[in-house]
Short mmCIF file of C-alpha atoms and ligand atoms in Angstrom, two decimals:
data_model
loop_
_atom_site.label_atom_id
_atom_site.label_comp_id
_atom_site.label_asym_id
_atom_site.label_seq_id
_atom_site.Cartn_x
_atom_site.Cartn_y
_atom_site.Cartn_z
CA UNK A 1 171.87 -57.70 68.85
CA UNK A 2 174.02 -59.77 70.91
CA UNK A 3 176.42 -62.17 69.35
CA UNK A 4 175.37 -65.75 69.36
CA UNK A 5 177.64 -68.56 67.92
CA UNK A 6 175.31 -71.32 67.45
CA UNK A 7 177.38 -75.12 68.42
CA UNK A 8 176.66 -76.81 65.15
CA UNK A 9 178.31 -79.49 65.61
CA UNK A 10 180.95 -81.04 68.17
CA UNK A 11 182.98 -84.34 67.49
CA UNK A 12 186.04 -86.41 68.91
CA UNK A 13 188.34 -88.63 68.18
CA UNK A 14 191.36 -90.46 69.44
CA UNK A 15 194.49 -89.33 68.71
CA UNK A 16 198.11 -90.09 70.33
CA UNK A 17 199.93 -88.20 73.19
CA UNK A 18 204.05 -87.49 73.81
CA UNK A 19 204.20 -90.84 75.67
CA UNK A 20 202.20 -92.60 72.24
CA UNK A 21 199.18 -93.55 74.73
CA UNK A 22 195.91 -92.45 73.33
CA UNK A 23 194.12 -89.12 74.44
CA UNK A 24 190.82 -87.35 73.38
CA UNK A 25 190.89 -84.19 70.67
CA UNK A 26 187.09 -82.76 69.92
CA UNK A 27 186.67 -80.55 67.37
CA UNK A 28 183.75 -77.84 68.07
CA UNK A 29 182.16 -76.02 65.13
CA UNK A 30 180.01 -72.74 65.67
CA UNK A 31 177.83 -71.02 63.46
CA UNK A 32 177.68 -67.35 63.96
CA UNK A 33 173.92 -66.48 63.33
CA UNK A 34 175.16 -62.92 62.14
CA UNK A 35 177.25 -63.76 59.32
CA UNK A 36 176.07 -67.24 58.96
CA UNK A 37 179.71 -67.89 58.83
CA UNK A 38 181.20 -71.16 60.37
CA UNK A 39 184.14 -71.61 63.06
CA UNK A 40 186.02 -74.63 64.23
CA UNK A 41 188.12 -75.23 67.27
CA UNK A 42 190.26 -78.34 68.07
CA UNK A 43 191.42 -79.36 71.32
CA UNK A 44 193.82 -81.98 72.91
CA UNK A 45 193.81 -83.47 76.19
CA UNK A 46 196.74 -83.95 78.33
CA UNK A 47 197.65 -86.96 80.69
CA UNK A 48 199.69 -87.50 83.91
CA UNK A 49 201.63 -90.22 85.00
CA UNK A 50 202.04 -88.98 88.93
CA UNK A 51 198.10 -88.41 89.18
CA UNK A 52 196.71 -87.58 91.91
CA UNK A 53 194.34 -89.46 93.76
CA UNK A 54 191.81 -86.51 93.94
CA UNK A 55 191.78 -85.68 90.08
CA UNK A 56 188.77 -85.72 87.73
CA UNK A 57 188.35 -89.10 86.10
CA UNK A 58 190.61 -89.91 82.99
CA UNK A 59 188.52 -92.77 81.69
CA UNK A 60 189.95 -95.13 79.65
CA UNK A 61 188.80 -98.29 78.15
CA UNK A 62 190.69 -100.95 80.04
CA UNK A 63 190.51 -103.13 77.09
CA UNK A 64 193.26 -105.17 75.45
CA UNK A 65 193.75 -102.36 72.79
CA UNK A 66 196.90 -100.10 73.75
CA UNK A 67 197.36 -102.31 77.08
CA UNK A 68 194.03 -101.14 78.26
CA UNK A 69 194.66 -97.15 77.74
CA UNK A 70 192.15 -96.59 74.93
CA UNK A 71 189.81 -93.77 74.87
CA UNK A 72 187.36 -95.25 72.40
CA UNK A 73 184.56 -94.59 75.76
CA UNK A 74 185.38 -91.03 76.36
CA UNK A 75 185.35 -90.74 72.32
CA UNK A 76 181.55 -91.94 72.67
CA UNK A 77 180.66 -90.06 75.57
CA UNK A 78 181.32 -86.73 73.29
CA UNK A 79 179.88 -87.69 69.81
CA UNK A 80 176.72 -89.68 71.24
CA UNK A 81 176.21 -87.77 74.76
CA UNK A 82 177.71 -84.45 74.79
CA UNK A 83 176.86 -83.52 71.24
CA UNK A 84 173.37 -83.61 71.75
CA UNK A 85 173.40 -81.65 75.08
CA UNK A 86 175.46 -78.81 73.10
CA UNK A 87 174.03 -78.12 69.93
CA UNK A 88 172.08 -75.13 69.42
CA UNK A 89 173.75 -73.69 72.22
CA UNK A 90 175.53 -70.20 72.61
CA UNK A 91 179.47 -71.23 72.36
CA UNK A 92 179.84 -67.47 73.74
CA UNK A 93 178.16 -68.56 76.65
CA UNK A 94 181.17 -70.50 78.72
CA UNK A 95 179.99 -70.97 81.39
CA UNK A 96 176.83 -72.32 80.81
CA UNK A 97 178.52 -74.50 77.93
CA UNK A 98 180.92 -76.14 81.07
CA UNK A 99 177.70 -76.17 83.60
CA UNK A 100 175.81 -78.55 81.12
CA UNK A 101 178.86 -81.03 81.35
CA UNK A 102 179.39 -80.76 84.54
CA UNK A 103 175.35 -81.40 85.60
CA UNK A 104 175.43 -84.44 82.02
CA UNK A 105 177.98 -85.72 83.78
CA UNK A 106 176.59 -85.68 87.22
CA UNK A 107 179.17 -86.99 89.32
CA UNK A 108 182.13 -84.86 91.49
CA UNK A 109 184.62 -86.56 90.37
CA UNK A 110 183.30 -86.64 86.19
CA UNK A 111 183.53 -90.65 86.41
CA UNK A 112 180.83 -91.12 84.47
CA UNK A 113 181.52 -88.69 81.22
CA UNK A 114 185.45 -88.89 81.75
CA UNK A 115 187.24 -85.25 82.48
CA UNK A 116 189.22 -86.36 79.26
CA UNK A 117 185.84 -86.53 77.41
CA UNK A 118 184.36 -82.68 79.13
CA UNK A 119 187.40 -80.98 78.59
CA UNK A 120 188.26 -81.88 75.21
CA UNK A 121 184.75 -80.11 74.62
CA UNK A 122 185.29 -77.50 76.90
CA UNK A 123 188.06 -76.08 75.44
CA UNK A 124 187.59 -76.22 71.53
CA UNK A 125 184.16 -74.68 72.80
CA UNK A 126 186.77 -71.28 73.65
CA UNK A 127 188.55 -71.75 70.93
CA UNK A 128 186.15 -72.09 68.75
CA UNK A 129 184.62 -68.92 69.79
CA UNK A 130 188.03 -66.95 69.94
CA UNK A 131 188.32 -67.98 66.47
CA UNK A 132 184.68 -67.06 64.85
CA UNK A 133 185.79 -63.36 67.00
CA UNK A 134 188.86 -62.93 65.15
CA UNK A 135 190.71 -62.96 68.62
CA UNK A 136 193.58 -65.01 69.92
CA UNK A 137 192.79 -67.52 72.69
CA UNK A 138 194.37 -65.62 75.80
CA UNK A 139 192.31 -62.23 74.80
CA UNK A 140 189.20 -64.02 74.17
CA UNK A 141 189.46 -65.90 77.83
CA UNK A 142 191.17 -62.89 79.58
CA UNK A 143 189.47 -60.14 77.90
CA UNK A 144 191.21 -56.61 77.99
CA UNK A 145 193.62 -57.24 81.07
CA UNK A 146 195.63 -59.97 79.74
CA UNK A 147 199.20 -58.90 79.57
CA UNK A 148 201.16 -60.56 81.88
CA UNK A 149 204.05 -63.53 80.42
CA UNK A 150 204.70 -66.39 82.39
CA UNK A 151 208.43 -66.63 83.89
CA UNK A 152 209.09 -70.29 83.00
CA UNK A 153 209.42 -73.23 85.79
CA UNK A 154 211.37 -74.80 83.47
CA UNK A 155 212.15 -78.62 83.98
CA UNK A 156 215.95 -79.72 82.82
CA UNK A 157 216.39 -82.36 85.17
CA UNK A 158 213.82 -85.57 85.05
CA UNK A 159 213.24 -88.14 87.69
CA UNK A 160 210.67 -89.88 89.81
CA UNK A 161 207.95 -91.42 87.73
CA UNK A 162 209.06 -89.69 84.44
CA UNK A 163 212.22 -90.98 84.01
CA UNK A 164 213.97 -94.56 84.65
CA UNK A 165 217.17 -92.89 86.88
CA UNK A 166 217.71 -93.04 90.09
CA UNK A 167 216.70 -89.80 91.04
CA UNK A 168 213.79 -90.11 93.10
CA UNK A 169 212.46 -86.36 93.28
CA UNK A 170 210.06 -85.77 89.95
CA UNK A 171 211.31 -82.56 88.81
CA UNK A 172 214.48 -79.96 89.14
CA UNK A 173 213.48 -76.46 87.26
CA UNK A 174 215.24 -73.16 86.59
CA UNK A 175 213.55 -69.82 86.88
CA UNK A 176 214.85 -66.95 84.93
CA UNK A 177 213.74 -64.26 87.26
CA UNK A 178 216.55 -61.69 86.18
CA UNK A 179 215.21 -61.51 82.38
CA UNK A 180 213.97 -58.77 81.19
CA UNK A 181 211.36 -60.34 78.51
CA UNK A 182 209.88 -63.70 78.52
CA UNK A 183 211.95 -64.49 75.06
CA UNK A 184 215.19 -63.40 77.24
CA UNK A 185 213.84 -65.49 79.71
CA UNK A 186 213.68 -68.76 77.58
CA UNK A 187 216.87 -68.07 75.92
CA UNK A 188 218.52 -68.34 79.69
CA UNK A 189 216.80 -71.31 80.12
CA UNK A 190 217.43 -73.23 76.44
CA UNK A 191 221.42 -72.06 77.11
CA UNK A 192 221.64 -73.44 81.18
CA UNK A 193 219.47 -76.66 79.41
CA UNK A 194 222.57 -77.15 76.75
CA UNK A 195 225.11 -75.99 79.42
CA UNK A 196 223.81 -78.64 81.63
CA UNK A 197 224.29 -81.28 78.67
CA UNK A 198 227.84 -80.80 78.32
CA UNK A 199 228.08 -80.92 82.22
CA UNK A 200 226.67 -84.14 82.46
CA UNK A 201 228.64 -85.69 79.02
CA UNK A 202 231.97 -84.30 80.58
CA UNK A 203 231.25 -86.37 83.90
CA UNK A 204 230.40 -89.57 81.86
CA UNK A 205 226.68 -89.15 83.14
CA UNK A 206 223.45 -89.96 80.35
CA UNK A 207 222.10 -87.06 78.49
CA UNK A 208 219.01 -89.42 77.55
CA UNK A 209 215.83 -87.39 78.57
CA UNK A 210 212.92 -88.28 80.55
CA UNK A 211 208.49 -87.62 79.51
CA UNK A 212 209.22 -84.04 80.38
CA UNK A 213 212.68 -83.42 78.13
CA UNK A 214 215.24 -83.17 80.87
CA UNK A 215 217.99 -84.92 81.32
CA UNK A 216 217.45 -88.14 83.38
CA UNK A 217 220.96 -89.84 84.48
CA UNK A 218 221.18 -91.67 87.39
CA UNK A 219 222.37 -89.57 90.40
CA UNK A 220 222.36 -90.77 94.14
CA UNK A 221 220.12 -87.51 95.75
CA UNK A 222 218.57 -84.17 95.78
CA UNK A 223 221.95 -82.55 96.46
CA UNK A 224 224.21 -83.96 93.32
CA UNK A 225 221.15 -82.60 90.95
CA UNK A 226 221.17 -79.44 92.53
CA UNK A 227 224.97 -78.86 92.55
CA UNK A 228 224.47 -79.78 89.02
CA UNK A 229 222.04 -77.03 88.35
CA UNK A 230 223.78 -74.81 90.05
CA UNK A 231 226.76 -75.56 88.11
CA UNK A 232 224.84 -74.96 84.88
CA UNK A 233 223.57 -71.69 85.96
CA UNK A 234 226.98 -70.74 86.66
CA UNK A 235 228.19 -71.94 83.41
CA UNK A 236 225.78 -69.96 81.19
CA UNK A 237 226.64 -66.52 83.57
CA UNK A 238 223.79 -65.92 85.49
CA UNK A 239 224.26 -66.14 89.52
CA UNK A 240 222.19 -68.59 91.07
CA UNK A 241 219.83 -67.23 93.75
CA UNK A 242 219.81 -63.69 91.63
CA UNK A 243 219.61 -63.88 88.28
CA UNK A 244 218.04 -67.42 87.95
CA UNK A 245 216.27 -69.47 90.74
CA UNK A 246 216.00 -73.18 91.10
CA UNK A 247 212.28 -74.83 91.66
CA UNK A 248 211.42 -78.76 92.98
CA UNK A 249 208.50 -80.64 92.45
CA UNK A 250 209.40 -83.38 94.59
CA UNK A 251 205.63 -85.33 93.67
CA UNK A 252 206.04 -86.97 97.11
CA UNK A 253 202.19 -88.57 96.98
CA UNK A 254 204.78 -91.35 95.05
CA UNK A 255 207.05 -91.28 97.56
CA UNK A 256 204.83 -91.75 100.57
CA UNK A 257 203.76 -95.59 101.66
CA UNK A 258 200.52 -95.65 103.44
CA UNK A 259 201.66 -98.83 105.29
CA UNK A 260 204.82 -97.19 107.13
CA UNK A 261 203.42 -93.77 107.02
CA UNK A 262 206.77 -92.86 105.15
CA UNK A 263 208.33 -91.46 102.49
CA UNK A 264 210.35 -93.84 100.78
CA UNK A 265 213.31 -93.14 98.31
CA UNK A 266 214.42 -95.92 95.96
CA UNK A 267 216.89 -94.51 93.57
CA UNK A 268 218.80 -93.19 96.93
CA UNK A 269 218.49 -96.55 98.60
CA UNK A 270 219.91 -98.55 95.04
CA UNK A 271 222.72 -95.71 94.83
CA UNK A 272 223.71 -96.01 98.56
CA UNK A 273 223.37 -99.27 99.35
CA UNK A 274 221.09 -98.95 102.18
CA UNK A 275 217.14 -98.09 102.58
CA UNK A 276 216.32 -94.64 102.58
CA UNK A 277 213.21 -93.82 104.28
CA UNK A 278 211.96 -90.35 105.88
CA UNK A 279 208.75 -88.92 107.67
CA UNK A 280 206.76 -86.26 107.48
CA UNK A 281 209.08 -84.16 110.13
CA UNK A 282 211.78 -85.46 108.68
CA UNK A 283 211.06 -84.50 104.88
CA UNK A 284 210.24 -81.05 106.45
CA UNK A 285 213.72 -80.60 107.82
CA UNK A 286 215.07 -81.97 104.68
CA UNK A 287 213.72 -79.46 102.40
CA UNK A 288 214.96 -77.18 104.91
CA UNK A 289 218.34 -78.35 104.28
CA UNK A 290 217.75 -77.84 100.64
CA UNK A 291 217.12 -74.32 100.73
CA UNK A 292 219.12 -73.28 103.17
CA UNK A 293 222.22 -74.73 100.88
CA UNK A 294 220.79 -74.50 97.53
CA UNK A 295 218.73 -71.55 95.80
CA UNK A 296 215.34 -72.64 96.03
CA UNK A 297 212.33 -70.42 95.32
CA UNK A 298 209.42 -73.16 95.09
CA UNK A 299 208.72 -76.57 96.23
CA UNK A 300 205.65 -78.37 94.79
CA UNK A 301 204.03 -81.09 96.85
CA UNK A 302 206.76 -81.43 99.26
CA UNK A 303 204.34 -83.66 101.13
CA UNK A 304 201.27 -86.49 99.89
CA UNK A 305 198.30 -85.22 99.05
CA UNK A 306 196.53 -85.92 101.95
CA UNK A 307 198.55 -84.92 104.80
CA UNK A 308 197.43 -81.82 105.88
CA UNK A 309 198.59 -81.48 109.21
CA UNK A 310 201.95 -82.25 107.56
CA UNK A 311 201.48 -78.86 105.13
CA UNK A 312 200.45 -76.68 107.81
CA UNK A 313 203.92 -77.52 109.70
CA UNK A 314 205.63 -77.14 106.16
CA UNK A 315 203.68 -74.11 105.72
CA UNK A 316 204.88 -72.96 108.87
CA UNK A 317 208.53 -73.37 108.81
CA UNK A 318 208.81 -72.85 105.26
CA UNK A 319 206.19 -70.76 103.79
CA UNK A 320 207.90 -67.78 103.84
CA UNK A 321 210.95 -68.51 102.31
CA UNK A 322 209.94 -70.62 99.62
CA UNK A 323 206.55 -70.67 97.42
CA UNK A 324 205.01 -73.96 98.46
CA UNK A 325 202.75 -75.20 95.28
CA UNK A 326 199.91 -78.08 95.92
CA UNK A 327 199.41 -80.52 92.84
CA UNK A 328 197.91 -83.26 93.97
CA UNK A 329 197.21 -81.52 96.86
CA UNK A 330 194.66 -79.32 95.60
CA UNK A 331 194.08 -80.93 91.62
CA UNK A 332 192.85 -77.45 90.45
CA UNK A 333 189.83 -78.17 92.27
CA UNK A 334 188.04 -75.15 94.08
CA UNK A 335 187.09 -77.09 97.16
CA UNK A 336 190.41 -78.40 98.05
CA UNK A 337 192.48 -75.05 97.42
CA UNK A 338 189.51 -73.34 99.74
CA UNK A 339 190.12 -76.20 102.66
CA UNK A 340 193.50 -75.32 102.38
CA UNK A 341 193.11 -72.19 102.47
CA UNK A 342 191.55 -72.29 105.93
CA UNK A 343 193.84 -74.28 107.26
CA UNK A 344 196.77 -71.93 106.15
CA UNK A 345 198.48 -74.54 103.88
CA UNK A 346 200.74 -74.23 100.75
CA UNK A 347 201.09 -70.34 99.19
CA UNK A 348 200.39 -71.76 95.22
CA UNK A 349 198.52 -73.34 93.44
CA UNK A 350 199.28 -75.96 90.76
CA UNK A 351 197.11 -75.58 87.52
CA UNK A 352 196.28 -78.47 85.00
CA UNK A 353 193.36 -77.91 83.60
CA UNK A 354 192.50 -82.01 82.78
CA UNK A 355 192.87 -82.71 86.62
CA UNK A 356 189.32 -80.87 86.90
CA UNK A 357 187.60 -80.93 83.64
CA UNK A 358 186.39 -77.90 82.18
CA UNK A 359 187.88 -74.12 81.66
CA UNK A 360 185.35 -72.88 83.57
CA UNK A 361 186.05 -74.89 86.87
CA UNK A 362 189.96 -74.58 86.29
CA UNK A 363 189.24 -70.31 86.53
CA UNK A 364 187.10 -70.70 89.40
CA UNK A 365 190.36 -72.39 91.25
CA UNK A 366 192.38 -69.56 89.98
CA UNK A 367 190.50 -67.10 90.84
CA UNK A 368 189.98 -68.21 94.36
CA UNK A 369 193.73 -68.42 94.65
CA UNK A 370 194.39 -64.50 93.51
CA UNK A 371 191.44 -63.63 95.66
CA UNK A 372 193.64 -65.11 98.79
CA UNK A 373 196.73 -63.76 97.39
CA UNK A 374 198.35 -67.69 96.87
CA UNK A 375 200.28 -67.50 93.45
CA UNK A 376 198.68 -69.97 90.22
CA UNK A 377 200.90 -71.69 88.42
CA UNK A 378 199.83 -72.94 84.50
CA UNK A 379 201.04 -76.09 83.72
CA UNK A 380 201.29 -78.98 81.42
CA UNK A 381 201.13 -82.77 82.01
CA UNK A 382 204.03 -85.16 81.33
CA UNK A 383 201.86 -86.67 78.45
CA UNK A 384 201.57 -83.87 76.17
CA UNK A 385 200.03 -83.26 72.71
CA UNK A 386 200.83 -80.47 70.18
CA UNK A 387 197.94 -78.42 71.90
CA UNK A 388 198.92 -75.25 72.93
CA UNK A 389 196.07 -73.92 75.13
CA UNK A 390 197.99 -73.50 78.42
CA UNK A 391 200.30 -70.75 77.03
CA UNK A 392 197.11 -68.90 76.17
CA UNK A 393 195.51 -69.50 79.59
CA UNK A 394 198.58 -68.84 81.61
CA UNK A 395 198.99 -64.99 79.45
CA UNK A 396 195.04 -65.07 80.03
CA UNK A 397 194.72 -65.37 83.48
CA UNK A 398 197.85 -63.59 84.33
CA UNK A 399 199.48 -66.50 86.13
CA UNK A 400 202.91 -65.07 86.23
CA UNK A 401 204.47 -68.47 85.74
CA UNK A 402 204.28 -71.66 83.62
CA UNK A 403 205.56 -75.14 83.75
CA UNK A 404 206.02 -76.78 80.62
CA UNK A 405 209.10 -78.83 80.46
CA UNK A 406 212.66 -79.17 78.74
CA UNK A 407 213.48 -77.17 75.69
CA UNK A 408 212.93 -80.25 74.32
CA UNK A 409 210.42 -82.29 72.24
CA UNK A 410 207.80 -80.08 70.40
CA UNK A 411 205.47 -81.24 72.39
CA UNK A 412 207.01 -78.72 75.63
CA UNK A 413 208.88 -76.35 72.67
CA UNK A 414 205.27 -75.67 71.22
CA UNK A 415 203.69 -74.27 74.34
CA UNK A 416 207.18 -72.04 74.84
CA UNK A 417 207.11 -70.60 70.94
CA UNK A 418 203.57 -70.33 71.64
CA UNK A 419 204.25 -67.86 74.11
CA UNK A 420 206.92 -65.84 72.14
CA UNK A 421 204.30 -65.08 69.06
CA UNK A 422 202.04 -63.66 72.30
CA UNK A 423 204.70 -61.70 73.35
CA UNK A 424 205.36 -60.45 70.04
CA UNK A 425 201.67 -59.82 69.22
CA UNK A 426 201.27 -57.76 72.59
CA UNK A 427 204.48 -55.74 72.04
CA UNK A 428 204.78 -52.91 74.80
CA UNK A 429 201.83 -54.33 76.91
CA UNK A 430 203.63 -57.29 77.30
CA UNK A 431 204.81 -57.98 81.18
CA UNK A 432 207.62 -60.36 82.19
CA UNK A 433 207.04 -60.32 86.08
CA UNK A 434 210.58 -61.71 87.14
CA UNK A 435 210.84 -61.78 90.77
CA UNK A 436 207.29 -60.55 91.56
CA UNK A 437 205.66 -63.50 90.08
CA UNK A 438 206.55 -64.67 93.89
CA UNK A 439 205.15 -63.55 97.11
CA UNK A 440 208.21 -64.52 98.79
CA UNK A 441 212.13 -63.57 98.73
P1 LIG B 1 202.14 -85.58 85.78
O1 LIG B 1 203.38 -84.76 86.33
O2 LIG B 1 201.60 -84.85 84.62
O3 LIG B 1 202.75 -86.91 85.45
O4 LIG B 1 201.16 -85.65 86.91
C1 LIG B 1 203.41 -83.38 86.42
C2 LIG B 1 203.46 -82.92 87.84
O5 LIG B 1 203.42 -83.72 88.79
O6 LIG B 1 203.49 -81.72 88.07
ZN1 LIG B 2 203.52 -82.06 90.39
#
């Protein structure tokens, strides 16, 4: 007879995120009609602060409790909405678990259920049903061929809307692609984090850390970060370029002003005394610049989210020398990765699973992005909780890489030990990619 865990019961309530704004957990409980025995899964919901226009809908209450960020509707939504729709259902049965929100919900964009309130359900739905199997998250979703560890995107330098510095670009990340393990690879990381520290404390510069953990002091451009980085790299004895790479995410949807049709850069304008402004071409040709000085690998949305003709020229010059990732570009959403697809834009795509609601839907996108040989990257939000379900999805779905901030703050840390017990647990069948987590260099 074919397993069925029964959804006996599925409830949420609202707890805090890293940023102390409110988010949705649910709690799922199955009933495994074999045994009779009962599972529970919990699950948190992330939050960004850089969204992107084309995301699901995070609802929140807009009332005068916590300045209008409540989640007391999304809260409802599960307990009095999605409850009902569940129960009795086959938690084994993902899919058509994360159809019946989708179709409850009704809308493309999950407005009317919130993605907060869906995913919350969608995920302690898995984990629920990993647990009441006796398997760990990333074998339950990924089944036999999981094996692969993420190399870590790791973020050590803050900026943009994460951080209150001048430095206008969102994140600056180190890649250990020499290591041979992913533990080796996080040690390389946590050391070039601390190196960095005493860097910036022997140039008089803050050490005070940003929503992601990396350091945010205030620096005039792109360049003085990256000689920075480079610096730390250098410090902690890997070579830059070889042994460890340097990755952007420049989050230039908050850059770009509809009104000009440019990008505008206020921390370099402050810093240098006059206004900083650059176009489309001219962002092109400055990430140019970058890598041709500085050892790039990847660039995430080096251009707004809707520019595509923009991409396709970055694409162009720059997609084979660099991985180009789309965030709010694509927002883990099937239909946008498959447009650009056709139009030949970006080589990666950005994966947070809140920006499209369910686990199901957040596959689909990676899945379409192996199938066209563009590279998935798993990856947090800057509001975090304790929840460590991306470092199961990213071993899961054999991502290759993971961004999940600083060595810093449990709330990153958690995701990163999460992924050393995997290691552990999978012993010789674990895979640290390195350099072939890329389709360039
Ligand atoms: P967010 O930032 O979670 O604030 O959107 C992360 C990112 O842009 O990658
Ligand atoms: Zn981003």
């Amino acid at each position: 007879m074919a397993i069925y865990l029964e959804i006996k019961s599925v409830h949420a309530r609202e707890i805090l995120d890293s940023r102390g704004n409110p988010t949705v957990e649910a709690q799922v409980t199955v009933r495994n009609q074999e045994n009779g025995k009962l599972y529970a899964g919990t699950a948190a919901v992330p939050s960004g602060a850089s969204t992107g226009r084309f995301e699901a809908v995070e609802l929140r209450d807009g009332e005068p409790r916590y300045f209008g960020l409540g989640v007391q509707h999304a809260v409802k939504n599960v307990n009095e909405k999605i409850a009902p729709a569940l129960m009795g259902k086959n938690a084994l049965n993902q899919i058509q678990v994360d159809r019946i929100l989708v179709e409850l919900d009704g809308t493309e964009n999950k407005e009317n259920l919130g993605a907060n309130a869906t995913l919350s359900v969608s995920l302690a739905c898995a984990k629920a049903s990993a647990g009441a199997l006796s398997l760990p998250l990333y074998r339950y979703v990924g089944g036999t061929g999981a094996h692969l560890l993420p190399v870590p995107m790791m973020n050590i330098l803050n900026g943009g809307k994460h951080a209150a510095n001048t430095v206008d670009f969102q994140e600056f990340m180190i890649m250990p692609t020499c290591a041979d393990s992913f533990a080796d690879g996080l040690r390389i990381c946590a050391e070039t984090y601390h190196n960095l520290k005493k860097i910036l404390q022997g140039k008089g510069l803050s050490t005070g850390v940003g929503d992601e953990g990396g350091f945010a002091p205030d620096l005039p451009d792109a360049e003085s970060v990256l000689e920075l980085l480079v610096e730390a790299i250098r410090a902690s004895g890997y070579r830059p370029g070889e042994d460890v790479w340097i990755a952007m995410d420049a989050a230039s949807s908050e850059l770009y002003n509809e009104k000009t049709d440019m990008y505008h850069f206020p921390g370099e304008s402050s810093l240098k005394g006059e206004e900083v402004i650059r176009s489309a071409d001219e962002m092109i040709s400055y990430f140019e610049t970058l890598t041709q000085n500085f050892p790039i690998i990847s660039i995430e949305d080096a251009l707004a989210e809707d520019d595509w003709e923009g991409w396709q020229k970055l694409t162009q010059r720059l997609g084979g020398k660099v991985q180009l990732v789309g965030d709010d570009l694509f927002v883990t959403n099937k239909k946008r990765l498959a447009a650009g697809i056709k139009l030949g834009t970006a080589g990666s795509i950005l994966v947070k699973v809140n920006q499209i609601g369910t686990l199901t839907e957040a596959f689909e996108a990676v899945e379409l992005a192996h199938k066209n040989n563009y590279t998935a990257v798993m990856s947090h939000r800057s509001g975090e909780t304790e929840d460590t379900t991306i470092a199961d999805l990213a071993v899961a779905w054999n991502t290759g890489q993971i961004k999940t901030g600083a060595p810093c703050r449990s709330d990153r840390v958690a995701k990163y030990n999460r992924l050393l017990r995997i290691e552990e647990e999978l012993g010789e069948a674990a895979e640290y990619p390195g350099l072939t987590a890329f389709h360039v260099q």
